[in-house]
mmCIF file of C-alpha atoms in Angstrom:
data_model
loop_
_atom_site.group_PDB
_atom_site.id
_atom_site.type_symbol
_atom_site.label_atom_id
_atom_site.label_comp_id
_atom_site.label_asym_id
_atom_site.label_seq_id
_atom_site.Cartn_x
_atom_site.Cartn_y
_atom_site.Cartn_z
ATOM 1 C CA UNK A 27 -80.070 -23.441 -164.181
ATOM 2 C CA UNK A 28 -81.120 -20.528 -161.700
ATOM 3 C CA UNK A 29 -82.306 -22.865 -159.436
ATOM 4 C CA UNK A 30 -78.982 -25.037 -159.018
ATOM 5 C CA UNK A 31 -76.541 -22.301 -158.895
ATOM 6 C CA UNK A 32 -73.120 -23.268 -158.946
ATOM 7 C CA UNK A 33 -70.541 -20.817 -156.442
ATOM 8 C CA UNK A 34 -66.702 -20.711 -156.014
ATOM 9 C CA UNK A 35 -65.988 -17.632 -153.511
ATOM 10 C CA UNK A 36 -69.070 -15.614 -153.241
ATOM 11 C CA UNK A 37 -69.454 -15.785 -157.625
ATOM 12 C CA UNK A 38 -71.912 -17.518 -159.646
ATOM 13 C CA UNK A 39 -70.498 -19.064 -162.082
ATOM 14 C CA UNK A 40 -72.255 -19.674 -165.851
ATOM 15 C CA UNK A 41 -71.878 -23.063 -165.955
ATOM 16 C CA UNK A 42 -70.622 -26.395 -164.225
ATOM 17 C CA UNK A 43 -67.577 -26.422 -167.356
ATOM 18 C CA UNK A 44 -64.120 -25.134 -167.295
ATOM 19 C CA UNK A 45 -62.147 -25.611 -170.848
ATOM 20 C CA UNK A 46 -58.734 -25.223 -171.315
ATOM 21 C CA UNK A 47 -57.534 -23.291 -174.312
ATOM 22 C CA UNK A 48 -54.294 -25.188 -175.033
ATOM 23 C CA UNK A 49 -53.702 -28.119 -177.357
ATOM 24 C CA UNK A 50 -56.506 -27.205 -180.499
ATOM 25 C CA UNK A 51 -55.497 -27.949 -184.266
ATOM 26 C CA UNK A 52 -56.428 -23.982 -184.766
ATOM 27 C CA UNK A 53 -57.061 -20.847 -183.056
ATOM 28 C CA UNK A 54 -60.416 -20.699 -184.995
ATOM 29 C CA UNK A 55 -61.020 -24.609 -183.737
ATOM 30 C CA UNK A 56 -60.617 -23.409 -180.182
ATOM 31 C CA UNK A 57 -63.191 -20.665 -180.542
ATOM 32 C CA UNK A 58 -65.928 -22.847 -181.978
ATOM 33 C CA UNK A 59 -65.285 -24.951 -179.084
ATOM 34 C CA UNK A 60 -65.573 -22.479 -176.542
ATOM 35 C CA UNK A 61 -69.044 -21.509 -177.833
ATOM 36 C CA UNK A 62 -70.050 -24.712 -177.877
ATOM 37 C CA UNK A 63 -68.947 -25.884 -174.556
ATOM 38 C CA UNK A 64 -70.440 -22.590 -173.032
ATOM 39 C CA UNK A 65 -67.471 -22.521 -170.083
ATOM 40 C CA UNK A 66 -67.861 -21.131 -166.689
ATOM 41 C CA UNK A 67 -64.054 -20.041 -167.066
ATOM 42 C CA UNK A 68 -61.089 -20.988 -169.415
ATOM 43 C CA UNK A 69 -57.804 -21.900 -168.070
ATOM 44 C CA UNK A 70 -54.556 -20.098 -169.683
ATOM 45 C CA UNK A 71 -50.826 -20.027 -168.849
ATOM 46 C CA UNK A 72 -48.896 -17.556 -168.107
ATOM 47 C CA UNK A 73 -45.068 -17.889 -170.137
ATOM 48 C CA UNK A 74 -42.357 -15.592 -170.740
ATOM 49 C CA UNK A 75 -42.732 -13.889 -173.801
ATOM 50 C CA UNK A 76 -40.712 -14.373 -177.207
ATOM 51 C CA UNK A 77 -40.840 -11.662 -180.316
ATOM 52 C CA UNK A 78 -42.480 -14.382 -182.423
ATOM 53 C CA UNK A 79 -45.273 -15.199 -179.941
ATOM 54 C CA UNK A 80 -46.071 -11.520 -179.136
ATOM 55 C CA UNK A 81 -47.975 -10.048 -182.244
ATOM 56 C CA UNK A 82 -51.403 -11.894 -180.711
ATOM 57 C CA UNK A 83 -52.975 -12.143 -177.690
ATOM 58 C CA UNK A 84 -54.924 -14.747 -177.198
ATOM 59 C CA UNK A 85 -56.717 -12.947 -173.952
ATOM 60 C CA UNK A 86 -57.598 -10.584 -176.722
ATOM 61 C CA UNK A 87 -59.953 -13.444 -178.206
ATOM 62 C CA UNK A 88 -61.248 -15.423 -175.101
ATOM 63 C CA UNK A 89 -60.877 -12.354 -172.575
ATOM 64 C CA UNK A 90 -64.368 -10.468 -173.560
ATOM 65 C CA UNK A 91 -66.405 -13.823 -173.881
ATOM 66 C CA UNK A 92 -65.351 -16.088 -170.848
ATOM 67 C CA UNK A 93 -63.369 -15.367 -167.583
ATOM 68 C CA UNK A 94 -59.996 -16.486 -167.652
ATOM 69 C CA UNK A 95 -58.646 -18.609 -165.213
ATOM 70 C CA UNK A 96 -54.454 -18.620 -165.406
ATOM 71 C CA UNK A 97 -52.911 -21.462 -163.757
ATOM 72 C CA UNK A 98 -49.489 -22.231 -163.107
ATOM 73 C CA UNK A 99 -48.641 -25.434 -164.898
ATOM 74 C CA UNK A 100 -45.432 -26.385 -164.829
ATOM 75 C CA UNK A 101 -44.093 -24.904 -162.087
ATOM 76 C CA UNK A 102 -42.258 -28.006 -159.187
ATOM 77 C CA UNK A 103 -42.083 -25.129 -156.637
ATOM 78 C CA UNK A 104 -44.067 -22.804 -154.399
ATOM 79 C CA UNK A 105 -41.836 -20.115 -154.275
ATOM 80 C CA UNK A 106 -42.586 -20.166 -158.713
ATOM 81 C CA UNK A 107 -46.089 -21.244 -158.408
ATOM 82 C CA UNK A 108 -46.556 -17.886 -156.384
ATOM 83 C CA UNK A 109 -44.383 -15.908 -158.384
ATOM 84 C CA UNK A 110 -46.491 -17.131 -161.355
ATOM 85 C CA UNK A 111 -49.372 -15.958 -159.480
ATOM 86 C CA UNK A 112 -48.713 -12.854 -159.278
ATOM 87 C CA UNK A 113 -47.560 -12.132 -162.171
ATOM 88 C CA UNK A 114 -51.024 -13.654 -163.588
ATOM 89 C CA UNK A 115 -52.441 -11.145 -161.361
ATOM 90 C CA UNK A 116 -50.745 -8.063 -163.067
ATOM 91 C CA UNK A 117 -51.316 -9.692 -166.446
ATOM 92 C CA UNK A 118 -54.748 -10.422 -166.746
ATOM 93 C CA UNK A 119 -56.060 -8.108 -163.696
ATOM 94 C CA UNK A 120 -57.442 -11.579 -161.799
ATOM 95 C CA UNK A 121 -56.969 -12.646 -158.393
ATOM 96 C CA UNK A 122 -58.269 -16.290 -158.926
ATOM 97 C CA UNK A 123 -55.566 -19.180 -159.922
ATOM 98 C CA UNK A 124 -55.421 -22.426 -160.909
ATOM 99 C CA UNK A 125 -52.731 -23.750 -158.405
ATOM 100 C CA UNK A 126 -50.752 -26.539 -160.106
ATOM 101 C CA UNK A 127 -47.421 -27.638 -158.463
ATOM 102 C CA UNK A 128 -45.846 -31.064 -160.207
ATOM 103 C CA UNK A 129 -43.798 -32.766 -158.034
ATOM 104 C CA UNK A 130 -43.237 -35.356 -161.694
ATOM 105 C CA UNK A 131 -42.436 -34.293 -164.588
ATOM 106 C CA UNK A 132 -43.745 -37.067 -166.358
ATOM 107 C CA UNK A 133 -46.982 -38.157 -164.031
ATOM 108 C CA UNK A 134 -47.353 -34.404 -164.020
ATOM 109 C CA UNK A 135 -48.536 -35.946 -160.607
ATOM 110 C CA UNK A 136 -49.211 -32.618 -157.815
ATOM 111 C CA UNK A 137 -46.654 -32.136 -155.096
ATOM 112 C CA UNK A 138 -48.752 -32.008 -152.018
ATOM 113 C CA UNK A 139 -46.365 -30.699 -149.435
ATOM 114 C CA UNK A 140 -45.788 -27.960 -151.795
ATOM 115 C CA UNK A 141 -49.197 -27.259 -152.916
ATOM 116 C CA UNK A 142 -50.927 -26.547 -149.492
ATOM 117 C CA UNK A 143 -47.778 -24.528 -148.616
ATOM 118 C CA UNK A 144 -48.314 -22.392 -151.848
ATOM 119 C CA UNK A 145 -52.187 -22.472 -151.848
ATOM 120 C CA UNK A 146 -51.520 -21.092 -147.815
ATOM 121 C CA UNK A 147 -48.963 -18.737 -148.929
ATOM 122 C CA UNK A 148 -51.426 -17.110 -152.009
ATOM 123 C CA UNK A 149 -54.657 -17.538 -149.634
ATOM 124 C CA UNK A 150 -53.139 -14.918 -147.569
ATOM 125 C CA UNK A 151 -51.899 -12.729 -150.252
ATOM 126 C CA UNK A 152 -55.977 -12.152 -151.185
ATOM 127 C CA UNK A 153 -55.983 -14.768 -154.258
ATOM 128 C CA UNK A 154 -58.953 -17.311 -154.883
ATOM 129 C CA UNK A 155 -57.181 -20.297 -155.017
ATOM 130 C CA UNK A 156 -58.450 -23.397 -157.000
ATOM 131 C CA UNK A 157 -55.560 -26.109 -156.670
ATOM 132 C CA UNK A 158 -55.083 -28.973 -158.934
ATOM 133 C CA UNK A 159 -54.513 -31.694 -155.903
ATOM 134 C CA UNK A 160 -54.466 -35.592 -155.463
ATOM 135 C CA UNK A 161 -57.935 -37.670 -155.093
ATOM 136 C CA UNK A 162 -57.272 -38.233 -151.902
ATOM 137 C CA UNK A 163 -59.893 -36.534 -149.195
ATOM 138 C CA UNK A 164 -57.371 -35.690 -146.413
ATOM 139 C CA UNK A 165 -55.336 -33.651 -149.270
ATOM 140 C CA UNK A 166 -58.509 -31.939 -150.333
ATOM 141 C CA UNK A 167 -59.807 -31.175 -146.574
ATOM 142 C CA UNK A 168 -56.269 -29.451 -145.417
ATOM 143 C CA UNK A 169 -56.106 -27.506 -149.139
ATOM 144 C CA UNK A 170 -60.106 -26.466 -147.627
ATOM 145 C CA UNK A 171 -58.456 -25.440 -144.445
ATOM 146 C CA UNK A 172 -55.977 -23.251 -145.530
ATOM 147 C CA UNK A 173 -58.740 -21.502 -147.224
ATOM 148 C CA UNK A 174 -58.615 -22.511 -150.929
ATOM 149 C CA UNK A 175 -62.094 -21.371 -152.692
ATOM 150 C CA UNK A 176 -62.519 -25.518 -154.180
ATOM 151 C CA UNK A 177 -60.626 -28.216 -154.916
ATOM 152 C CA UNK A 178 -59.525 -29.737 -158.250
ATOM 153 C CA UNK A 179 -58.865 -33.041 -157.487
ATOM 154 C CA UNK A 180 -57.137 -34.810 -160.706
ATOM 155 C CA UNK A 181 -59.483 -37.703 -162.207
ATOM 156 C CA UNK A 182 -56.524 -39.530 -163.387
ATOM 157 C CA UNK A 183 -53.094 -38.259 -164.816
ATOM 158 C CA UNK A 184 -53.517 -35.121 -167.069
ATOM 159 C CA UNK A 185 -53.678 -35.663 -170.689
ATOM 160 C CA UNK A 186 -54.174 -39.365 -170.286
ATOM 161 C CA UNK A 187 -57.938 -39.833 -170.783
ATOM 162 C CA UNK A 188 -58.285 -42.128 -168.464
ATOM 163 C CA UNK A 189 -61.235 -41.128 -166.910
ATOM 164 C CA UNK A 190 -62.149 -41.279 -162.679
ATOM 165 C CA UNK A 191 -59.724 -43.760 -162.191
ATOM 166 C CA UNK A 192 -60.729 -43.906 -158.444
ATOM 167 C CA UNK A 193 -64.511 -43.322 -158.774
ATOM 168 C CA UNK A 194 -64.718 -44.262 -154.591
ATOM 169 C CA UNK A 195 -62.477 -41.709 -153.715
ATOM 170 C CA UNK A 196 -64.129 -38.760 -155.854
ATOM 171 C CA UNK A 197 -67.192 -39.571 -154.445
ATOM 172 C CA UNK A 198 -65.662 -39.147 -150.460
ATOM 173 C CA UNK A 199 -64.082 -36.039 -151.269
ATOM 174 C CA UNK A 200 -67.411 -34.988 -152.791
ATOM 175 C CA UNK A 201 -69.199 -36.062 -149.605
ATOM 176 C CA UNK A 202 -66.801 -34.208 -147.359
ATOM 177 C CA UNK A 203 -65.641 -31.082 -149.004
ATOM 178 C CA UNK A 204 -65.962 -27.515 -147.426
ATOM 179 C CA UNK A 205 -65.591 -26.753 -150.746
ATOM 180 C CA UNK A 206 -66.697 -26.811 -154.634
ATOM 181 C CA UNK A 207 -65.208 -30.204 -155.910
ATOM 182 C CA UNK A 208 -63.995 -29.567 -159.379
ATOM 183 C CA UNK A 209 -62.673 -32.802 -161.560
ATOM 184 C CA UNK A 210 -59.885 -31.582 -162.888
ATOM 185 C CA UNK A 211 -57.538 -34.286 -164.992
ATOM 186 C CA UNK A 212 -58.220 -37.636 -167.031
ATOM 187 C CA UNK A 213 -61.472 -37.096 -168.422
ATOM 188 C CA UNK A 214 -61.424 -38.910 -172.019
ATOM 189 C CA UNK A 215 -64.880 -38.721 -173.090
ATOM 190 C CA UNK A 216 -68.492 -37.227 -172.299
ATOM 191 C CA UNK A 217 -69.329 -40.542 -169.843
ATOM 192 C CA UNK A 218 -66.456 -39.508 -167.608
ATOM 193 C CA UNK A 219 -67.676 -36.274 -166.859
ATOM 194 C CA UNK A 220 -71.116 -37.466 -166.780
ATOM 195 C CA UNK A 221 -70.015 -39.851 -164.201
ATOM 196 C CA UNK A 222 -67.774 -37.304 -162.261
ATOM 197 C CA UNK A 223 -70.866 -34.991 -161.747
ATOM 198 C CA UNK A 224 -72.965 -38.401 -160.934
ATOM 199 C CA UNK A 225 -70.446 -38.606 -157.829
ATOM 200 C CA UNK A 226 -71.040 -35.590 -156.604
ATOM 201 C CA UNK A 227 -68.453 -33.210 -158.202
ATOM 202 C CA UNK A 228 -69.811 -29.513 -158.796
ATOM 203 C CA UNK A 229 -67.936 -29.109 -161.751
ATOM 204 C CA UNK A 230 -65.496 -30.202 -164.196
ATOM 205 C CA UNK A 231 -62.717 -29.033 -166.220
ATOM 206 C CA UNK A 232 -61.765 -30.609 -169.703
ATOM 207 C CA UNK A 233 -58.732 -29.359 -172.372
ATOM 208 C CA UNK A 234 -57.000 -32.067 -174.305
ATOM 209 C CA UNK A 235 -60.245 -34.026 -174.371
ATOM 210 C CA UNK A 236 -61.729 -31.251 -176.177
ATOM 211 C CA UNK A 237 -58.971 -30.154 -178.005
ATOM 212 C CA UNK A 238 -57.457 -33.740 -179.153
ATOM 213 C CA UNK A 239 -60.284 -35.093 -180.106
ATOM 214 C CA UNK A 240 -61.672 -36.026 -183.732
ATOM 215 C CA UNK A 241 -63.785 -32.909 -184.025
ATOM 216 C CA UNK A 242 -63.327 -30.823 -181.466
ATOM 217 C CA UNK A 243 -66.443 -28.320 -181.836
ATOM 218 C CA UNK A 244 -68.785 -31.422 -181.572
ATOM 219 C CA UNK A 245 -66.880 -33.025 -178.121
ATOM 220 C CA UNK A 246 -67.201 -29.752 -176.854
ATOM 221 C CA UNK A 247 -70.836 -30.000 -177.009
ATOM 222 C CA UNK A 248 -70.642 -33.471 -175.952
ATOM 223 C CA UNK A 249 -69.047 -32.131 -172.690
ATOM 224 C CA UNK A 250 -71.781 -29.503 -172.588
ATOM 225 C CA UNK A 251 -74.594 -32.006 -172.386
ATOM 226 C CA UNK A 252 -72.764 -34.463 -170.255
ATOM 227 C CA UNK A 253 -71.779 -32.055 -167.729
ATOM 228 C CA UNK A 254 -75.579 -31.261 -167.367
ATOM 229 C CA UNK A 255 -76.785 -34.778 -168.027
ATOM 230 C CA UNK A 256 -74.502 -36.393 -164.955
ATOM 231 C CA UNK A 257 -75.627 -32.753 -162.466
ATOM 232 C CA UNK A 258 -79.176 -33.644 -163.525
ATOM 233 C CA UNK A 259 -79.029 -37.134 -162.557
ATOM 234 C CA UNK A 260 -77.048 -36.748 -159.118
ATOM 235 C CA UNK A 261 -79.629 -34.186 -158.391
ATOM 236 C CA UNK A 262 -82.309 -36.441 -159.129
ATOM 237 C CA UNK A 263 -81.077 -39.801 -156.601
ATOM 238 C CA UNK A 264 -79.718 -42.395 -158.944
ATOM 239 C CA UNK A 265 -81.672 -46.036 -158.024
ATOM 240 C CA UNK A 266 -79.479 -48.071 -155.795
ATOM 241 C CA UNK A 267 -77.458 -50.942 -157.308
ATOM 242 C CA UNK A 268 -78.989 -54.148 -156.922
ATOM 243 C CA UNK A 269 -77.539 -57.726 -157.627
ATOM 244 C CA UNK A 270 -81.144 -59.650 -158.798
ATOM 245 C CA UNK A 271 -83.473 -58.732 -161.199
ATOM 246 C CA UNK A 272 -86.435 -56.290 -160.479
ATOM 247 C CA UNK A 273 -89.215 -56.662 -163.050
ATOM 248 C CA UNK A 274 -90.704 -53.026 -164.027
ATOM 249 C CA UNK A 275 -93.589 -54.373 -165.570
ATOM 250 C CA UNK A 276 -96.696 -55.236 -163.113
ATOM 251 C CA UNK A 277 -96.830 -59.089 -162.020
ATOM 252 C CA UNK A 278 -100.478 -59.446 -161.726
ATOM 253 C CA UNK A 279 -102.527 -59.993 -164.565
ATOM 254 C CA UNK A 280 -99.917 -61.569 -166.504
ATOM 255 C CA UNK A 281 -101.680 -63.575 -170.006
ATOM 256 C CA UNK A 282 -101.828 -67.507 -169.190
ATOM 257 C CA UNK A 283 -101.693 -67.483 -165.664
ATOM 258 C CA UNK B 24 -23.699 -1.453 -169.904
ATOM 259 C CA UNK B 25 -25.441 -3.642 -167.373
ATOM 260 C CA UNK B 26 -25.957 -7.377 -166.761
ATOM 261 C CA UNK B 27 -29.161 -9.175 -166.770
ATOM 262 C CA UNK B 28 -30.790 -12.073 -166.710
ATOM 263 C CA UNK B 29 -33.836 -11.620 -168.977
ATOM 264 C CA UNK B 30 -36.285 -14.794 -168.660
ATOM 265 C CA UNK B 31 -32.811 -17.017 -168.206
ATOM 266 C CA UNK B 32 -30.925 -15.767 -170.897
ATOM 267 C CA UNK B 33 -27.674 -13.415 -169.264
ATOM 268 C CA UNK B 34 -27.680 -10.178 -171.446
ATOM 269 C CA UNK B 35 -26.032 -7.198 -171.198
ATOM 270 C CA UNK B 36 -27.847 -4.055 -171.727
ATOM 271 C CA UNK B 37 -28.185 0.006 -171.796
ATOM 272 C CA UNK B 38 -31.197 -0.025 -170.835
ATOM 273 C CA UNK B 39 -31.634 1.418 -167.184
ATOM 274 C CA UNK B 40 -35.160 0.718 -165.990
ATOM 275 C CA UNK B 41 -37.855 -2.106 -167.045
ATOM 276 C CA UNK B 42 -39.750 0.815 -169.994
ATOM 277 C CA UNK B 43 -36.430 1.080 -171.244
ATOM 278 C CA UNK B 44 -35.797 -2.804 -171.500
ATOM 279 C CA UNK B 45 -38.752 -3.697 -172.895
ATOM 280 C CA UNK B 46 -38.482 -0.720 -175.727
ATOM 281 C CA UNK B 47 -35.168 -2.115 -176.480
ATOM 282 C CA UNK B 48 -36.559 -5.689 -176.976
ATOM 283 C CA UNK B 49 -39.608 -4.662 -179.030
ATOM 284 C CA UNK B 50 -41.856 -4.662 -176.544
ATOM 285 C CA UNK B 51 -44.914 -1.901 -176.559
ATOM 286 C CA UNK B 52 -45.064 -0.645 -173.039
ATOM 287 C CA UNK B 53 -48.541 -0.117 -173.278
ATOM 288 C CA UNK B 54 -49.584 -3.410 -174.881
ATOM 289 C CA UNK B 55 -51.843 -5.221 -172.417
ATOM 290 C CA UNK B 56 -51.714 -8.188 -170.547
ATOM 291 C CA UNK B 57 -47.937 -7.921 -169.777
ATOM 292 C CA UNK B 58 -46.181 -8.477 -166.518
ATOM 293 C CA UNK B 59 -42.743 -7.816 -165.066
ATOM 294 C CA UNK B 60 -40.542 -9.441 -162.274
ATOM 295 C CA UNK B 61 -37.454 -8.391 -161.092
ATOM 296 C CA UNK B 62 -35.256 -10.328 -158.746
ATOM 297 C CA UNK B 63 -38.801 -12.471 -157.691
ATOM 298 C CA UNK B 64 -40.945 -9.591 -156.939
ATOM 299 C CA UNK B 65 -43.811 -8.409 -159.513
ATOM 300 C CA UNK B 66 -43.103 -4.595 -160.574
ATOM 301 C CA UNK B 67 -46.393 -3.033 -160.988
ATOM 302 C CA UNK B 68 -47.272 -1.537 -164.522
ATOM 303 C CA UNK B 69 -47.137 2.472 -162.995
ATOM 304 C CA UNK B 70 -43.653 2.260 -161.997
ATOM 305 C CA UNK B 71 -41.984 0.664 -164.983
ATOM 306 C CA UNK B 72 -40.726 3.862 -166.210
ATOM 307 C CA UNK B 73 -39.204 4.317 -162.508
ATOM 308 C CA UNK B 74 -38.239 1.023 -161.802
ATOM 309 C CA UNK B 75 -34.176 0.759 -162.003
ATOM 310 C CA UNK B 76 -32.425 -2.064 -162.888
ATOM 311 C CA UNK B 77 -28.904 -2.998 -161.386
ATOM 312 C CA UNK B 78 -25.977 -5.621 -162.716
ATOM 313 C CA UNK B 79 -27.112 -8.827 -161.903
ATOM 314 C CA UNK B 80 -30.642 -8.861 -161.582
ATOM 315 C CA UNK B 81 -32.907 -11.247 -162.825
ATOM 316 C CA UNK B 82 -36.457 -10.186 -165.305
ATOM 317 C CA UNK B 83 -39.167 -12.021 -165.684
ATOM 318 C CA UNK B 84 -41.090 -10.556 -169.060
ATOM 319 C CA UNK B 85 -44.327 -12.716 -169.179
ATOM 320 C CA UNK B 86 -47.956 -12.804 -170.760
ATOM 321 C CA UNK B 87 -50.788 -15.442 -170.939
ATOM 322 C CA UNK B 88 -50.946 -18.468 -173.305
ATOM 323 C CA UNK B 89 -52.937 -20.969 -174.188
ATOM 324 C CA UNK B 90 -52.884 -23.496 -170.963
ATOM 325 C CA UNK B 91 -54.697 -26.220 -169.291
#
């Protein structure tokens, strides 16, 4: 949609959907996916290589179709997460990053203290930084003030397809951010990225959703029309909730009366 | 020989700069996507055949994956 372009650091991006490329039953899978999810960018990692991993790229597949996004999952501190970083930059010639820093290894929950150290530290080293933060608007404002490019506030915990587990907050940091608000985390199904957008996010990322689901080729279109669907409907002013009925049909002229 | 620690695992090796570590361990120089760290610090692709290694310091060999 020329008209509704959607902008993270001066660059239009192609759509309102970033895909992750982990998690699919086969490489093939993934691709299918990809096409049918038309992303703005796709996420990768960046691991230390092993002989039996090396033969095939997978930037090789995904690099000429989509821009890739690396992150640094996994890493608990800034001093890795901006190692990682750079050596994403070398790798795969990028200066944007998905900033993740887990301060749990099993809530994968972000460390904040960390994060808006690292996301400071990188800002200043010339990267575009998109970190992976809390739902919580004072987190997202001083990750805006350092300078980060949006926000990727997590949904709920990653992996769990839980969905916007705090639909109040998503919508404050919508209403408030500097920034592009991109859902990042929890989304389960198409409704809970159509809702996301519906709040006022500009975008949304999705993996194991995608990837774990029944048929992944046909979620990914799913997530294609939903993302769409819920940017459509925010744009167009959603009716207000009301707590009585409202008949739609006209009251006069009603038979018997 | 020299001691290194090559993505955690304590080696020791001949090898005398990063192009000659990564020939020894398979690795095409020229393959793309590839990146080096040495003690922390990225070591740009132009200098690998300079860039010396000393006893005790610690590689980072790394390329993209699939991720979320």
């Amino acid at each position: 949609m020329s008209s509704d372009p959607f902008i993270i650091a001066g660059k239009t991006m192609a759509s309102r959907l970033f895909v992750g490329s982990a998690r699919y039953p086969s490489q093939q899978v993934m691709l299918d996916a990809m096409a049918a999810s038309n992303p703005c960018m796709v996420t990768m990692s960046i691991r230390r290589i092993s002989l039996e991993g090396y033969a095939e790229s997978l930037v090789d597949l995904l690099g000429d179709r989509y821009p890739i996004l690396p992150n640094t999952a996994g890493c608990v501190t800034a001093r890795d997460a901006v190692l990682t970083a750079e050596l994403a930059r070398e790798a795969l010639d990028t200066n944007w990053i998905k900033l993740e820093l887990i301060g749990d290894r099993e809530l994968l929950y972000p460390d904040v203290e960390q994060l808006v150290h690292a996301a400071d530290e990188l800002v200043r080293k010339g990267f575009v930084v998109l970190p992976y933060c809390n739902d919580d608007p004072v987190t997202c404002r001083k990750l805006a003030d350092v300078g980060c490019s949006a926000v990727m506030p997590l949904g709920s915990l990653i992996g769990s397809g839980r969905g916007v587990a705090n639909p109040g907050a998503i919508e404050l940091i919508c209403a408030r951010s500097p920034v592009p608000v991109v859902l990042d985390a929890g989304i389960g199904t198409a409704s809970d990225a159509a809702l996301a957008m519906e709040l006022g996010c500009d975008a949304v990322m999705v993996d194991t959703a995608i990837a774990k689901s029944h048929d992944p080729v046909r979620m990914a279109g799913a997530m294609k029309a939903a993302v769409e669907a819920g940017r459509l409907a925010r744009l167009a002013g959603r009716i207000p909730k009301r707590n009585m009925a409202e008949p739609s049909s006209p009251q006069l002229g009603l038979v018997g009366t | 020989m020299t001691r290194l620690t090559v993505n955690g695992v304590d080696e020791d090796v001949t090898a005398t700069t990063v192009a000659q570590l990564l020939a020894a361990r398979g690795i095409d120089p020229t393959a793309r996507f590839l990146a080096v760290a040495v003690n922390g610090a990225v070591v740009r692709r132009a200098t690998w055949d300079e860039a010396a290694l000393n006893t005790g310091d610690a590689i980072e060999i790394v390329r993209p994956l699939q991720g979320g």
